[in-house]
GROMACS .gro file of C-alpha atoms in nm:
model
  381
    1MET     CA    1   0.015   0.002   0.022
    2LYS     CA    2   0.275   0.250   0.085
    3ALA     CA    3   0.465   0.156  -0.255
    4ALA     CA    4   0.114   0.264  -0.442
    5ALA     CA    5   0.100   0.577  -0.238
    6ASP     CA    6   0.493   0.657  -0.346
    7SER     CA    7   0.436   0.597  -0.694
    8ALA     CA    8   0.050   0.783  -0.675
    9VAL     CA    9   0.299   1.077  -0.522
   10ALA     CA   10   0.578   1.055  -0.740
   11GLN     CA   11   0.306   1.042  -1.057
   12TYR     CA   12   0.165   1.363  -0.951
   13PHE     CA   13   0.450   1.567  -0.865
   14ASN     CA   14   0.573   1.437  -1.246
   15ALA     CA   15   0.278   1.586  -1.393
   16ILE     CA   16   0.263   1.890  -1.230
   17ARG     CA   17   0.618   1.996  -1.320
   18SER     CA   18   0.548   1.877  -1.617
   19ALA     CA   19   0.259   2.115  -1.654
   20LEU     CA   20   0.393   2.420  -1.500
   21GLY     CA   21   0.711   2.341  -1.743
   22GLY     CA   22   0.459   2.351  -2.029
   23LEU     CA   23   0.321   2.694  -1.895
   24GLU     CA   24   0.677   2.829  -1.865
   25ILE     CA   25   0.695   2.728  -2.214
   26PHE     CA   26   0.392   2.881  -2.335
   27LEU     CA   27   0.490   3.191  -2.182
   28GLY     CA   28   0.761   3.240  -2.334
   29ASP     CA   29   0.671   3.142  -2.700
   30ARG     CA   30   0.652   3.429  -2.968
   31ASN     CA   31   0.357   3.267  -3.103
   32SER     CA   32   0.154   3.257  -2.766
   33PRO     CA   33  -0.106   3.534  -2.732
   34LEU     CA   34   0.055   3.598  -2.432
   35TYR     CA   35   0.359   3.687  -2.557
   36ARG     CA   36   0.295   3.876  -2.779
   37HIS     CA   37   0.011   4.121  -2.489
   38GLY     CA   38   0.341   4.109  -2.321
   39VAL     CA   39   0.236   4.280  -1.995
   40ILE     CA   40   0.033   3.954  -1.931
   41GLY     CA   41   0.325   3.711  -1.950
   42GLU     CA   42   0.535   3.947  -1.795
   43ALA     CA   43   0.291   3.949  -1.444
   44ILE     CA   44   0.252   3.602  -1.464
   45VAL     CA   45   0.580   3.467  -1.474
   46PRO     CA   46   0.720   3.566  -1.169
   47TYR     CA   47   0.431   3.385  -0.962
   48LEU     CA   48   0.469   3.077  -1.175
   49SER     CA   49   0.845   3.081  -1.091
   50ARG     CA   50   0.701   3.091  -0.720
   51LEU     CA   51   0.462   2.834  -0.778
   52LYS     CA   52   0.712   2.587  -0.917
   53ALA     CA   53   0.963   2.685  -0.627
   54SER     CA   54   0.670   2.608  -0.369
   55PHE     CA   55   0.571   2.240  -0.547
   56ALA     CA   56   0.987   2.179  -0.503
   57CYS     CA   57   0.945   2.259  -0.149
   58TRP     CA   58   0.662   2.028  -0.060
   59GLU     CA   59   0.804   1.740  -0.279
   60ASN     CA   60   1.098   1.736  -0.040
   61ARG     CA   61   0.812   1.778   0.254
   62ILE     CA   62   0.726   1.463   0.144
   63GLY     CA   63   1.026   1.284   0.281
   64PHE     CA   64   0.962   1.338   0.626
   65VAL     CA   65   0.567   1.419   0.694
   66ASP     CA   66   0.316   1.135   0.703
   67GLN     CA   67   0.069   1.248   0.442
   68PHE     CA   68   0.062   1.538   0.159
   69ARG     CA   69  -0.340   1.595   0.044
   70ILE     CA   70  -0.450   1.720  -0.259
   71SER     CA   71  -0.762   1.852  -0.387
   72ARG     CA   72  -0.859   1.574  -0.615
   73ALA     CA   73  -1.232   1.662  -0.661
   74GLU     CA   74  -1.176   1.984  -0.694
   75SER     CA   75  -0.915   2.226  -0.836
   76GLY     CA   76  -0.592   1.968  -0.873
   77PHE     CA   77  -0.370   2.137  -0.661
   78PRO     CA   78  -0.255   2.119  -0.251
   79VAL     CA   79  -0.512   2.150  -0.055
   80TYR     CA   80  -0.456   2.504   0.188
   81GLN     CA   81  -0.325   2.367   0.471
   82ASN     CA   82   0.013   2.289   0.310
   83VAL     CA   83   0.006   2.644   0.115
   84LEU     CA   84  -0.033   2.751   0.524
   85GLU     CA   85   0.229   2.488   0.617
   86LEU     CA   86   0.517   2.637   0.371
   87GLU     CA   87   0.452   2.989   0.501
   88ASN     CA   88   0.515   2.908   0.855
   89ASP     CA   89   0.765   2.649   0.785
   90ARG     CA   90   0.931   2.946   0.552
   91LYS     CA   91   0.931   3.198   0.890
   92GLY     CA   92   1.147   2.961   1.124
   93ALA     CA   93   1.397   2.780   0.819
   94GLU     CA   94   1.678   2.928   0.907
   95LYS     CA   95   1.653   2.875   1.285
   96ARG     CA   96   1.575   2.479   1.191
   97LEU     CA   97   1.834   2.467   0.952
   98SER     CA   98   2.056   2.535   1.233
   99GLU     CA   99   1.950   2.241   1.452
  100ILE     CA  100   2.019   1.999   1.208
  101PRO     CA  101   2.379   1.813   1.119
  102GLY     CA  102   2.524   1.935   0.782
  103ALA     CA  103   2.499   1.755   0.498
  104ASP     CA  104   2.766   1.607   0.465
  105GLN     CA  105   2.774   1.510   0.850
  106LEU     CA  106   2.461   1.336   0.759
  107ARG     CA  107   2.597   1.112   0.454
  108GLY     CA  108   2.876   1.014   0.727
  109GLU     CA  109   2.650   0.887   0.933
  110MET     CA  110   2.416   0.708   0.729
  111ALA     CA  111   2.707   0.593   0.526
  112ASP     CA  112   2.828   0.442   0.896
  113PHE     CA  113   2.515   0.315   0.960
  114ILE     CA  114   2.480   0.067   0.695
  115LEU     CA  115   2.801  -0.118   0.721
  116ARG     CA  116   2.736  -0.136   1.110
  117ASN     CA  117   2.373  -0.244   1.120
  118LYS     CA  118   2.345  -0.388   0.731
  119ALA     CA  119   2.006  -0.194   0.752
  120PHE     CA  120   1.895   0.152   0.583
  121PRO     CA  121   1.911   0.415   0.811
  122THR     CA  122   1.562   0.572   0.793
  123GLU     CA  123   1.555   0.791   1.116
  124LEU     CA  124   1.872   0.959   0.933
  125GLN     CA  125   1.698   0.973   0.582
  126VAL     CA  126   1.412   1.179   0.776
  127ARG     CA  127   1.653   1.424   0.887
  128MET     CA  128   1.804   1.451   0.586
  129ALA     CA  129   1.516   1.549   0.377
  130GLU     CA  130   1.383   1.760   0.622
  131ARG     CA  131   1.762   1.979   0.546
  132MET     CA  132   1.723   1.957   0.195
  133TYR     CA  133   1.385   2.084   0.210
  134LEU     CA  134   1.431   2.356   0.462
  135GLN     CA  135   1.761   2.470   0.186
  136GLN     CA  136   1.467   2.470  -0.069
  137ILE     CA  137   1.259   2.706   0.133
  138GLY     CA  138   1.522   2.936   0.161
  139LYS     CA  139   1.649   2.951  -0.187
  140GLY     CA  140   1.348   3.124  -0.343
  141GLU     CA  141   1.014   3.311  -0.320
  142ILE     CA  142   0.690   3.074  -0.256
  143PHE     CA  143   0.346   3.142  -0.362
  144SER     CA  144   0.264   3.252  -0.023
  145PRO     CA  145  -0.116   3.291   0.081
  146PHE     CA  146  -0.094   3.669   0.005
  147VAL     CA  147   0.191   3.759  -0.220
  148LEU     CA  148   0.232   4.172  -0.171
  149PRO     CA  149   0.130   4.410  -0.508
  150GLU     CA  150   0.407   4.538  -0.655
  151THR     CA  151   0.442   4.859  -0.940
  152ILE     CA  152   0.545   4.669  -1.302
  153ARG     CA  153   0.471   4.983  -1.531
  154VAL     CA  154   0.439   5.325  -1.538
  155ALA     CA  155   0.346   5.558  -1.775
  156VAL     CA  156   0.062   5.870  -1.842
  157ASN     CA  157  -0.245   5.886  -1.997
  158PRO     CA  158  -0.182   6.204  -2.191
  159LYS     CA  159  -0.575   6.269  -2.250
  160THR     CA  160  -0.607   6.283  -1.810
  161MET     CA  161  -0.237   6.423  -1.766
  162ARG     CA  162  -0.218   6.111  -1.481
  163PRO     CA  163   0.007   5.859  -1.457
  164TYR     CA  164  -0.071   5.514  -1.376
  165TYR     CA  165   0.041   5.228  -1.283
  166VAL     CA  166   0.001   4.836  -1.365
  167ILE     CA  167   0.002   4.638  -1.035
  168SER     CA  168   0.006   4.328  -0.959
  169TRP     CA  169  -0.033   4.070  -0.657
  170GLY     CA  170  -0.137   3.718  -0.608
  171ALA     CA  171  -0.289   3.529  -0.363
  172PHE     CA  172  -0.381   3.138  -0.281
  173ASP     CA  173  -0.749   3.081  -0.233
  174GLY     CA  174  -0.824   2.861   0.061
  175ASN     CA  175  -1.201   2.743  -0.033
  176SER     CA  176  -1.139   2.692  -0.417
  177THR     CA  177  -0.765   2.607  -0.377
  178LEU     CA  178  -0.634   2.776  -0.697
  179PRO     CA  179  -0.372   3.003  -0.742
  180MET     CA  180  -0.457   3.382  -0.886
  181VAL     CA  181  -0.240   3.654  -1.044
  182TYR     CA  182  -0.411   3.971  -1.002
  183MET     CA  183  -0.307   4.299  -1.209
  184ALA     CA  184  -0.478   4.625  -1.257
  185THR     CA  185  -0.408   4.971  -1.458
  186ILE     CA  186  -0.465   5.282  -1.201
  187GLU     CA  187  -0.474   5.616  -1.291
  188ASP     CA  188  -0.303   5.827  -0.959
  189SER     CA  189  -0.484   6.203  -0.960
  190SER     CA  190  -0.313   6.238  -0.653
  191GLU     CA  191  -0.170   6.618  -0.681
  192LYS     CA  192   0.211   6.572  -0.561
  193ILE     CA  193   0.238   6.253  -0.764
  194VAL     CA  194   0.097   6.431  -1.075
  195GLU     CA  195   0.362   6.722  -1.003
  196LEU     CA  196   0.649   6.505  -0.959
  197LEU     CA  197   0.554   6.238  -1.236
  198VAL     CA  198   0.389   6.458  -1.589
  199THR     CA  199   0.566   6.652  -1.732
  200LYS     CA  200   0.383   6.972  -1.921
  201ASP     CA  201   0.374   6.814  -2.254
  202GLY     CA  202   0.196   6.522  -2.112
  203LYS     CA  203   0.510   6.254  -2.074
  204LEU     CA  204   0.676   6.016  -1.798
  205ASN     CA  205   0.901   6.315  -1.608
  206PRO     CA  206   1.245   6.161  -1.753
  207ASP     CA  207   1.436   6.286  -1.413
  208VAL     CA  208   1.239   6.085  -1.210
  209GLN     CA  209   1.457   5.713  -1.195
  210ILE     CA  210   1.224   5.451  -1.123
  211ASP     CA  211   1.356   5.129  -1.124
  212LEU     CA  212   1.091   4.875  -1.211
  213PRO     CA  213   0.966   4.635  -1.058
  214VAL     CA  214   0.898   4.833  -0.723
  215GLY     CA  215   0.749   4.697  -0.420
  216GLY     CA  216   0.394   4.790  -0.307
  217LEU     CA  217   0.194   5.052  -0.518
  218LEU     CA  218   0.417   5.366  -0.637
  219ASN     CA  219   0.201   5.618  -0.462
  220PRO     CA  220   0.428   5.583  -0.089
  221GLU     CA  221   0.093   5.740   0.046
  222LEU     CA  222  -0.116   5.468  -0.023
  223ALA     CA  223   0.114   5.184  -0.056
  224SER     CA  224   0.011   5.011   0.269
  225ARG     CA  225  -0.381   5.104   0.209
  226PHE     CA  226  -0.316   4.898  -0.104
  227ASP     CA  227  -0.135   4.601   0.047
  228ASP     CA  228  -0.451   4.602   0.295
  229PHE     CA  229  -0.696   4.657   0.057
  230ALA     CA  230  -0.499   4.324  -0.150
  231LEU     CA  231  -0.535   4.152   0.132
  232LYS     CA  232  -0.908   4.175   0.203
  233ASN     CA  233  -1.023   4.175  -0.207
  234SER     CA  234  -0.842   3.883  -0.327
  235ALA     CA  235  -1.121   3.607  -0.260
  236TYR     CA  236  -1.197   3.425  -0.566
  237SER     CA  237  -1.550   3.426  -0.438
  238LEU     CA  238  -1.548   3.815  -0.533
  239SER     CA  239  -1.594   3.945  -0.846
  240PRO     CA  240  -1.373   4.137  -1.056
  241VAL     CA  241  -1.617   4.404  -1.105
  242THR     CA  242  -1.664   4.380  -0.714
  243ILE     CA  243  -1.302   4.464  -0.676
  244ALA     CA  244  -1.288   4.726  -0.911
  245THR     CA  245  -1.529   4.843  -0.796
  246ASN     CA  246  -1.497   4.871  -0.393
  247LEU     CA  247  -1.099   4.965  -0.528
  248ASP     CA  248  -1.254   5.291  -0.659
  249ARG     CA  249  -1.502   5.340  -0.377
  250ASP     CA  250  -1.216   5.310  -0.126
  251PHE     CA  251  -0.943   5.543  -0.302
  252GLU     CA  252  -1.063   5.878  -0.347
  253MET     CA  253  -0.740   5.961  -0.645
  254LEU     CA  254  -0.722   5.617  -0.739
  255HIS     CA  255  -0.893   5.539  -1.069
  256PRO     CA  256  -0.908   5.177  -1.181
  257LYS     CA  257  -0.904   5.162  -1.568
  258GLN     CA  258  -0.931   4.817  -1.577
  259LEU     CA  259  -0.843   4.448  -1.348
  260ARG     CA  260  -0.757   4.139  -1.470
  261ARG     CA  261  -0.778   3.810  -1.273
  262ILE     CA  262  -0.527   3.493  -1.386
  263VAL     CA  263  -0.671   3.203  -1.215
  264LEU     CA  264  -0.486   2.916  -1.245
  265GLY     CA  265  -0.653   2.536  -1.266
  266PRO     CA  266  -0.829   2.297  -1.233
  267PHE     CA  267  -0.536   2.063  -1.329
  268TYR     CA  268  -0.585   1.723  -1.426
  269SER     CA  269  -0.386   1.410  -1.333
  270ALA     CA  270  -0.463   0.997  -1.457
  271ASP     CA  271  -0.516   0.804  -1.192
  272ILE     CA  272  -0.514   1.084  -0.944
  273THR     CA  273  -0.727   1.382  -0.964
  274GLU     CA  274  -1.089   1.325  -0.978
  275ASN     CA  275  -1.193   1.604  -1.058
  276ASN     CA  276  -1.375   1.528  -1.444
  277GLN     CA  277  -1.425   1.162  -1.443
  278LYS     CA  278  -1.451   1.164  -1.841
  279VAL     CA  279  -1.123   1.316  -1.840
  280ARG     CA  280  -0.970   1.077  -1.615
  281ASP     CA  281  -1.040   0.799  -1.783
  282ILE     CA  282  -0.904   0.902  -2.072
  283LEU     CA  283  -0.604   1.045  -1.976
  284SER     CA  284  -0.514   0.719  -1.802
  285LYS     CA  285  -0.497   0.545  -2.111
  286VAL     CA  286  -0.186   0.766  -2.232
  287ARG     CA  287   0.139   0.579  -2.263
  288LYS     CA  288   0.317   0.838  -2.089
  289ALA     CA  289   0.257   0.883  -1.756
  290GLU     CA  290   0.464   1.226  -1.735
  291ASN     CA  291   0.220   1.375  -2.036
  292ALA     CA  292  -0.128   1.208  -1.910
  293TRP     CA  293  -0.246   1.591  -1.724
  294LEU     CA  294  -0.465   1.896  -1.839
  295LEU     CA  295  -0.371   2.226  -1.720
  296THR     CA  296  -0.632   2.440  -1.761
  297TRP     CA  297  -0.642   2.869  -1.660
  298THR     CA  298  -0.893   3.172  -1.693
  299ILE     CA  299  -0.856   3.477  -1.744
  300GLN     CA  300  -1.107   3.735  -1.662
  301GLU     CA  301  -1.123   4.152  -1.732
  302VAL     CA  302  -1.307   4.396  -1.638
  303PHE     CA  303  -1.229   4.767  -1.759
  304SER     CA  304  -1.390   5.083  -1.724
  305GLN     CA  305  -1.600   5.219  -1.981
  306ALA     CA  306  -1.619   5.608  -1.886
  307GLU     CA  307  -1.534   5.825  -1.609
  308ARG     CA  308  -1.808   6.001  -1.385
  309PRO     CA  309  -1.659   6.357  -1.310
  310ALA     CA  310  -1.604   6.462  -0.897
  311SER     CA  311  -1.898   6.729  -0.829
  312LYS     CA  312  -1.831   6.982  -0.588
  313GLY     CA  313  -2.178   7.113  -0.447
  314PHE     CA  314  -2.282   7.322  -0.146
  315TRP     CA  315  -2.396   7.056   0.039
  316SER     CA  316  -2.217   6.756  -0.042
  317SER     CA  317  -1.966   6.648  -0.308
  318THR     CA  318  -1.931   6.321  -0.491
  319PRO     CA  319  -1.583   6.190  -0.610
  320ALA     CA  320  -1.519   6.057  -0.961
  321GLN     CA  321  -1.628   5.721  -1.012
  322GLU     CA  322  -1.539   5.453  -1.278
  323GLU     CA  323  -1.895   5.322  -1.469
  324PHE     CA  324  -1.752   4.919  -1.535
  325HIS     CA  325  -1.857   4.755  -1.876
  326ILE     CA  326  -2.010   4.405  -1.756
  327ASP     CA  327  -2.085   4.160  -2.120
  328THR     CA  328  -2.500   4.117  -2.025
  329GLY     CA  329  -2.519   3.981  -2.356
  330ASN     CA  330  -2.288   3.663  -2.244
  331LEU     CA  331  -2.471   3.485  -1.976
  332GLU     CA  332  -2.125   3.338  -1.833
  333ALA     CA  333  -1.909   3.674  -1.847
  334THR     CA  334  -2.263   3.818  -1.666
  335ARG     CA  335  -2.185   3.506  -1.411
  336MET     CA  336  -1.837   3.586  -1.378
  337GLY     CA  337  -1.891   4.003  -1.335
  338VAL     CA  338  -1.681   4.054  -1.610
  339SER     CA  339  -1.626   4.249  -1.902
  340ALA     CA  340  -1.494   3.977  -2.134
  341PHE     CA  341  -1.255   3.613  -2.052
  342GLU     CA  342  -1.034   3.392  -2.204
  343LYS     CA  343  -1.062   3.021  -2.102
  344HIS     CA  344  -0.700   2.796  -2.180
  345ALA     CA  345  -0.598   2.474  -2.147
  346LEU     CA  346  -0.244   2.333  -2.223
  347VAL     CA  347  -0.267   1.969  -2.256
  348PRO     CA  348   0.078   1.752  -2.375
  349HIS     CA  349   0.053   1.615  -2.746
  350ASP     CA  350   0.012   1.242  -2.634
  351ALA     CA  351  -0.291   1.328  -2.390
  352TYR     CA  352  -0.463   1.536  -2.653
  353GLN     CA  353  -0.445   1.263  -2.912
  354ALA     CA  354  -0.615   1.050  -2.660
  355LEU     CA  355  -0.879   1.266  -2.632
  356TYR     CA  356  -0.921   1.297  -3.006
  357ALA     CA  357  -0.946   0.958  -3.083
  358ALA     CA  358  -1.243   0.907  -2.816
  359GLY     CA  359  -1.394   1.119  -2.939
  360GLU     CA  360  -1.421   1.347  -2.666
  361ALA     CA  361  -1.214   1.684  -2.763
  362ALA     CA  362  -1.466   1.862  -2.867
  363ALA     CA  363  -1.697   1.861  -2.545
  364ILE     CA  364  -1.445   1.840  -2.350
  365PHE     CA  365  -1.283   2.162  -2.404
  366GLY     CA  366  -1.550   2.342  -2.531
  367ASP     CA  367  -1.489   2.704  -2.583
  368TYR     CA  368  -1.143   2.673  -2.435
  369LYS     CA  369  -0.831   2.829  -2.629
  370VAL     CA  370  -0.638   2.460  -2.682
  371HIS     CA  371  -0.257   2.483  -2.659
  372VAL     CA  372  -0.068   2.163  -2.733
  373ILE     CA  373   0.275   2.098  -2.628
  374SER     CA  374   0.537   1.868  -2.786
  375GLY     CA  375   0.858   1.932  -2.607
  376ASN     CA  376   0.956   2.248  -2.688
  377VAL     CA  377   0.728   2.300  -2.947
  378ILE     CA  378   0.344   2.474  -2.904
  379SER     CA  379   0.050   2.476  -3.109
  380GLU     CA  380  -0.272   2.589  -3.135
  381VAL     CA  381  -0.610   2.396  -3.236
   0.00000   0.00000   0.00000
């Protein structure tokens, strides 16, 4: 039973590693729609690196913990408790690492144990696995429950004479167990910021040095409040239009013109996930287990179609307000609370051939944009 469990765990990590590596190739493909729309790919890549680092840590962690749970029937990603434990371990990694003997010492003790006892040094192997885990967790940034915002682009809208920022942040939703990346394009009408960043001819002030990315919102007077806002408004249960409306309401001087949410998942893996029985049955027939997977993601977008100007009266005043467009002609867009959306699916060639041969490709993919990967080559279906 233990061997079967170990085999299933190894298969899962091999599949997710292959899927995330495939997505990385897709993002770097010059023919990819996300590559051509540079800002989306630019925003996703750092969070994809975080996610890959998290999975590398989890893979090492299973060497010294009793269990590793994934959301088999829903997202196909690890359950939220794993994300929380990873974040907690990251904070105490340095201290715990100092309490474990060095790798060379552990290897020496393991070799000595084998020679003296003619048996496998299980306890020492567990300590080695924990050391590798703690070293891995300290190598790079992981996908935390919440990844603080950062400014990745700055420009000026010559029509409004306001600077605008492209901000990105990340969140791993606990209820849906889905990792998400947010992007917001926001104009700033703060008097000091406009004076500092905008020239008289409506261009970005070349005398102001901005080394991107900048941690947090570029406006230092609002950065802390914006971090707090993003933390409280990143749940998957909130629609993009609700988040954008809340942002517009909570910050008088910030004017959200566009908000995107990239939802990674669900992830499907043969004989592991149970989120779609038909997909699972067909993927189980793929010859190579490392190719028996399917990764989906959704890009949701809401944009402002107009800005209602601020009004100042004798008794009261009203700040400027965005009018966000919702595509009411599309039932799914209305349900999502978005102006537009795109569904994508990345699938290995072998798996797509199995789905196609079973006559299920059209039914399974529906309105998804399908990207088939074979080695380092991506083709569109």
